[in-house]
Amino acid sequence: MKIGIIGAGFVGSASAFTLAWSGIAREIMLTDINQSKARAEALDISHAMPFASSCKIYAEEYAALEGADIIIITAGVNQKSGETRTDLLARNTAVFKQIIRQIMQYTADSIIIVATNPVDIMTAYTVKESKLSPNRVFGTGTILDTARFRTLLAEHLHLASQSIHAHVLGEHGDSEVLVWSSAKVGTMPIDEFARVTGYRLDTEIKNLIDDKVRNAAYHIIEGKGATYYGIAGGIARICQAVKNDENAIFSISSQLESVEGIKDVCLSLPSIINRHGIRQVIYPPMSDNERLLLKNSAAKIKSFIAE
Ligand code: NAD
């Protein structure tokens, strides 16, 4: 599989490394407004390949995107300590206008995955500017928040995170919704699992977990300036699902035409991914309060788009 990555910063290069190391990509082309950085990252990653896979990785201009199966956009300005994702909006739309025009000049049938923040809005902008079918353009959305939720639940319940089935939906940002009502361990509702195994999972613990998921990015950015390994893992996993035509489910951000009264907005719902992109978006069972929170999250994203 050939993958193009636009933006060779922390997220772009960590994604390139993960995709190359895992053997998911056969060929990776990096491009950046700072091409010497893209070249240096490609060279550095290529030196790990004798230990891992035969992926070919290089830095090039947009014309080399031709034939790419997937293009990942991670270019943009990074979120600074104390800055919200929406503060980034104006700067990043200007960058995107130029990037999308160049992508579309050389490839018209790739799948585009957007990681740049604010990701729901950048995804909506990419759908609109690229004019591609909305099932071929999506954002990483809450895939990372969902991973953080599963990690914290797994730590609390002393389980493998792969055995936790729970989603964070809505905006990848402050209004995201942790869907507790349908969270499961294997096939068992999570509250029931905690009760029979003797783990505390009351409102106080749930609020602590909620706070840690919601504020994870802020804490990581405070400590090391950026977050990238988690999202790189998520990006690689999505690419793998496309490559293998898996029909696997991820909480990713896509353009919703009309789902339970939510429409004309990009936000995250569980979505089935295969080699064509999004096969179907699913509206899962939720409590009345979670449904309301999801609608509020959609309204918040819409108000940013209107701005
Ligand atoms: P970074 O600053 O390290 O990298 C951004 C790169 O984009 C830089 O190398 C820069 O030169 C490049 N760039 C800027 N303008 C460009 C242009 N016009 N064309 C090509 N390249 C251009 O930032 P990062 O830490 O890699 O983060 C990238 C984005 O990903 C940010 O918006 C960040 O908020 C976001 N992010 C998203 C998630 C998620 O869950 N979706 C997680 C972490 C970070």
mmCIF file of C-alpha atoms and ligand atoms in Angstrom, residues 6-12 31-34 37 62 74-79 88 92 95 98-99 114-119 140-141 144-145 172 226-228 231, ligand 1:
data_model
loop_
_atom_site.group_PDB
_atom_site.id
_atom_site.type_symbol
_atom_site.label_atom_id
_atom_site.label_comp_id
_atom_site.label_asym_id
_atom_site.label_seq_id
_atom_site.Cartn_x
_atom_site.Cartn_y
_atom_site.Cartn_z
ATOM 1 C CA ILE A 6 1.477 15.745 4.291
ATOM 2 C CA GLY A 7 3.291 17.277 7.249
ATOM 3 C CA ALA A 8 6.438 15.659 8.648
ATOM 4 C CA GLY A 9 6.161 17.051 12.168
ATOM 5 C CA PHE A 10 5.674 14.996 15.329
ATOM 6 C CA VAL A 11 2.421 13.336 14.210
ATOM 7 C CA GLY A 12 3.426 12.871 10.564
ATOM 8 C CA THR A 31 6.081 16.103 2.130
ATOM 9 C CA ASP A 32 6.314 19.249 4.230
ATOM 10 C CA ILE A 33 6.644 22.964 3.731
ATOM 11 C CA ASN A 34 9.999 22.321 5.421
ATOM 12 C CA LYS A 37 12.846 18.136 7.752
ATOM 13 C CA TYR A 62 3.143 16.634 -4.338
ATOM 14 C CA THR A 74 -0.993 16.078 9.622
ATOM 15 C CA ALA A 75 0.274 19.470 8.467
ATOM 16 C CA GLY A 76 -0.563 22.514 10.458
ATOM 17 C CA VAL A 77 0.301 24.474 13.454
ATOM 18 C CA ASN A 78 0.696 22.624 16.716
ATOM 19 C CA GLN A 79 -1.489 23.215 19.757
ATOM 20 C CA LEU A 88 -5.864 26.778 15.737
ATOM 21 C CA ASN A 92 -5.002 25.773 9.725
ATOM 22 C CA VAL A 95 -2.766 25.949 5.202
ATOM 23 C CA GLN A 98 -3.347 25.173 -0.474
ATOM 24 C CA ILE A 99 -2.638 21.541 0.535
ATOM 25 C CA VAL A 114 -7.215 14.152 8.398
ATOM 26 C CA ALA A 115 -5.436 14.381 11.766
ATOM 27 C CA THR A 116 -4.829 18.135 12.003
ATOM 28 C CA ASN A 117 -6.789 19.944 14.725
ATOM 29 C CA PRO A 118 -9.488 21.018 15.187
ATOM 30 C CA VAL A 119 -9.973 17.714 13.409
ATOM 31 C CA THR A 140 -9.150 10.575 13.103
ATOM 32 C CA GLY A 141 -11.882 12.070 15.282
ATOM 33 C CA LEU A 144 -7.436 8.622 20.351
ATOM 34 C CA ASP A 145 -9.945 9.619 23.049
ATOM 35 C CA HIS A 172 -12.523 15.495 19.335
ATOM 36 C CA ALA A 226 3.013 17.559 21.750
ATOM 37 C CA THR A 227 1.178 14.224 21.585
ATOM 38 C CA TYR A 228 1.991 11.842 18.765
ATOM 39 C CA ILE A 231 -2.491 9.114 17.323
HETATM 40 P P1 NAD B 1 4.228 19.834 14.140
HETATM 41 O O1 NAD B 1 4.309 21.317 14.275
HETATM 42 O O2 NAD B 1 5.306 19.003 14.710
HETATM 43 O O3 NAD B 1 4.080 19.420 12.597
HETATM 44 C C1 NAD B 1 3.319 20.118 11.678
HETATM 45 C C2 NAD B 1 4.080 20.096 10.383
HETATM 46 O O4 NAD B 1 3.260 20.699 9.375
HETATM 47 C C3 NAD B 1 5.391 20.879 10.436
HETATM 48 O O5 NAD B 1 6.485 20.036 10.076
HETATM 49 C C4 NAD B 1 5.175 21.996 9.437
HETATM 50 O O6 NAD B 1 6.359 22.384 8.759
HETATM 51 C C5 NAD B 1 4.152 21.371 8.507
HETATM 52 N N1 NAD B 1 3.419 22.337 7.693
HETATM 53 C C6 NAD B 1 2.945 23.563 8.044
HETATM 54 N N2 NAD B 1 2.360 24.144 6.981
HETATM 55 C C7 NAD B 1 2.472 23.278 5.942
HETATM 56 C C8 NAD B 1 2.079 23.304 4.582
HETATM 57 N N3 NAD B 1 1.434 24.369 4.068
HETATM 58 N N4 NAD B 1 2.352 22.235 3.816
HETATM 59 C C9 NAD B 1 3.012 21.154 4.306
HETATM 60 N N5 NAD B 1 3.414 21.080 5.593
HETATM 61 C C10 NAD B 1 3.153 22.123 6.384
HETATM 62 O O7 NAD B 1 2.803 19.428 14.760
HETATM 63 P P2 NAD B 1 2.345 17.960 15.201
HETATM 64 O O8 NAD B 1 2.602 17.781 16.629
HETATM 65 O O9 NAD B 1 2.858 16.996 14.199
HETATM 66 O O10 NAD B 1 0.753 18.118 15.022
HETATM 67 C C11 NAD B 1 0.174 18.223 13.732
HETATM 68 C C12 NAD B 1 -1.329 18.417 13.870
HETATM 69 O O11 NAD B 1 -1.894 17.218 14.426
HETATM 70 C C13 NAD B 1 -1.734 19.539 14.834
HETATM 71 O O12 NAD B 1 -2.846 20.203 14.294
HETATM 72 C C14 NAD B 1 -2.107 18.816 16.107
HETATM 73 O O13 NAD B 1 -2.998 19.544 16.913
HETATM 74 C C15 NAD B 1 -2.740 17.575 15.500
HETATM 75 N N6 NAD B 1 -2.898 16.422 16.387
HETATM 76 C C16 NAD B 1 -4.028 15.715 16.238
HETATM 77 C C17 NAD B 1 -4.273 14.625 17.046
HETATM 78 C C18 NAD B 1 -5.567 13.884 16.870
HETATM 79 O O14 NAD B 1 -5.976 13.100 17.721
HETATM 80 N N7 NAD B 1 -6.256 14.113 15.763
HETATM 81 C C19 NAD B 1 -3.325 14.230 18.000
HETATM 82 C C20 NAD B 1 -2.144 14.954 18.099
HETATM 83 C C21 NAD B 1 -1.935 16.069 17.289
#
